[in-house]
Amino acid sequence: MREIDNERLGLLIACERKKRGWTQSKLAESLMVSDKAVSKWERGLGCPDVDILPKIAAVFQISLDSLLNGDLAENKQQNVGL
């Protein structure tokens, strides 16, 4: 089993949040966490709790695998046939 790369995960969360024009507070509110938690994740200083990860994936409409890998290439491949 591979370890989660907090920095890569944080960059993906920040990128997806910014793509939507959301503040850290708006994302935090939708996940029912503090904006300080979102900031911590985005800076790679921690990882969201396991129960929050599927919620983050759902909010951003990406796969959980892509979220955990910190890479959206997998989603692009899945959506090619749509």
CSV table of C-alpha atoms in Angstrom, one decimal:
chain,number,residue,atom,x,y,z
A,1,MET,CA,0.0,0.0,0.0
A,2,ARG,CA,1.3,3.4,-1.0
A,3,GLU,CA,1.4,6.4,1.3
A,4,ILE,CA,-0.6,9.5,0.5
A,5,ASP,CA,1.6,12.4,-0.7
A,6,ASN,CA,0.2,15.3,1.3
A,7,GLU,CA,1.8,18.0,-0.8
A,8,ARG,CA,0.4,16.6,-4.1
A,9,LEU,CA,-3.0,16.1,-2.6
A,10,GLY,CA,-2.9,19.6,-1.2
A,11,LEU,CA,-2.0,21.1,-4.6
A,12,LEU,CA,-4.9,19.2,-6.2
A,13,ILE,CA,-7.4,20.5,-3.6
A,14,ALA,CA,-6.1,24.0,-4.0
A,15,CYS,CA,-6.2,23.8,-7.8
A,16,GLU,CA,-9.7,22.4,-8.0
A,17,ARG,CA,-11.0,25.0,-5.4
A,18,LYS,CA,-9.5,27.9,-7.3
A,19,LYS,CA,-10.8,26.6,-10.7
A,20,ARG,CA,-14.3,27.0,-9.2
A,21,GLY,CA,-13.5,30.4,-7.8
A,22,TRP,CA,-14.1,29.2,-4.3
A,23,THR,CA,-12.5,30.5,-1.1
A,24,GLN,CA,-11.1,28.1,1.5
A,25,SER,CA,-14.1,29.1,3.6
A,26,LYS,CA,-16.6,28.1,1.0
A,27,LEU,CA,-14.9,24.7,0.5
A,28,ALA,CA,-14.7,24.3,4.2
A,29,GLU,CA,-18.4,25.1,4.6
A,30,SER,CA,-19.4,22.5,2.0
A,31,LEU,CA,-17.3,19.9,3.7
A,32,MET,CA,-18.4,20.9,7.3
A,33,VAL,CA,-14.8,21.5,8.4
A,34,SER,CA,-12.9,24.7,9.3
A,35,ASP,CA,-11.1,26.9,6.8
A,36,LYS,CA,-8.0,26.3,8.8
A,37,ALA,CA,-8.2,22.6,8.0
A,38,VAL,CA,-8.5,23.4,4.3
A,39,SER,CA,-5.5,25.7,4.5
A,40,LYS,CA,-3.5,23.0,6.3
A,41,TRP,CA,-4.4,20.4,3.6
A,42,GLU,CA,-3.5,22.8,0.7
A,43,ARG,CA,-0.1,23.6,2.3
A,44,GLY,CA,0.6,19.8,2.5
A,45,LEU,CA,0.8,20.0,6.3
A,46,GLY,CA,-1.8,17.3,6.8
A,47,CYS,CA,-4.3,15.0,5.1
A,48,PRO,CA,-8.0,15.1,5.4
A,49,ASP,CA,-9.6,12.5,7.6
A,50,VAL,CA,-10.5,9.3,5.7
A,51,ASP,CA,-14.3,10.0,6.1
A,52,ILE,CA,-13.8,13.5,4.4
A,53,LEU,CA,-11.9,12.2,1.3
A,54,PRO,CA,-15.0,10.8,-0.5
A,55,LYS,CA,-16.8,14.1,0.2
A,56,ILE,CA,-13.9,16.1,-1.3
A,57,ALA,CA,-14.0,13.9,-4.4
A,58,ALA,CA,-17.8,14.3,-4.7
A,59,VAL,CA,-17.6,18.1,-4.3
A,60,PHE,CA,-15.0,18.3,-7.1
A,61,GLN,CA,-16.7,15.6,-9.2
A,62,ILE,CA,-13.5,13.6,-9.4
A,63,SER,CA,-12.7,10.0,-8.6
A,64,LEU,CA,-11.4,9.1,-5.2
A,65,ASP,CA,-8.4,7.5,-6.8
A,66,SER,CA,-7.5,10.7,-8.6
A,67,LEU,CA,-7.8,12.6,-5.5
A,68,LEU,CA,-5.6,10.3,-3.5
A,69,ASN,CA,-3.0,10.2,-6.3
A,70,GLY,CA,-3.1,13.9,-6.6
A,71,ASP,CA,-3.6,13.5,-10.4
A,72,LEU,CA,-6.5,14.2,-12.6
A,73,ALA,CA,-5.2,12.4,-15.7
A,74,GLU,CA,-7.3,9.3,-14.7
A,75,ASN,CA,-10.5,11.4,-14.8
A,76,LYS,CA,-9.6,12.7,-18.2
A,77,GLN,CA,-9.2,9.2,-19.5
A,78,GLN,CA,-12.6,8.1,-18.0
A,79,ASN,CA,-14.4,11.0,-19.6
A,80,VAL,CA,-13.0,10.6,-23.1
A,81,GLY,CA,-15.9,8.3,-24.2
A,82,LEU,CA,-18.7,10.6,-22.9
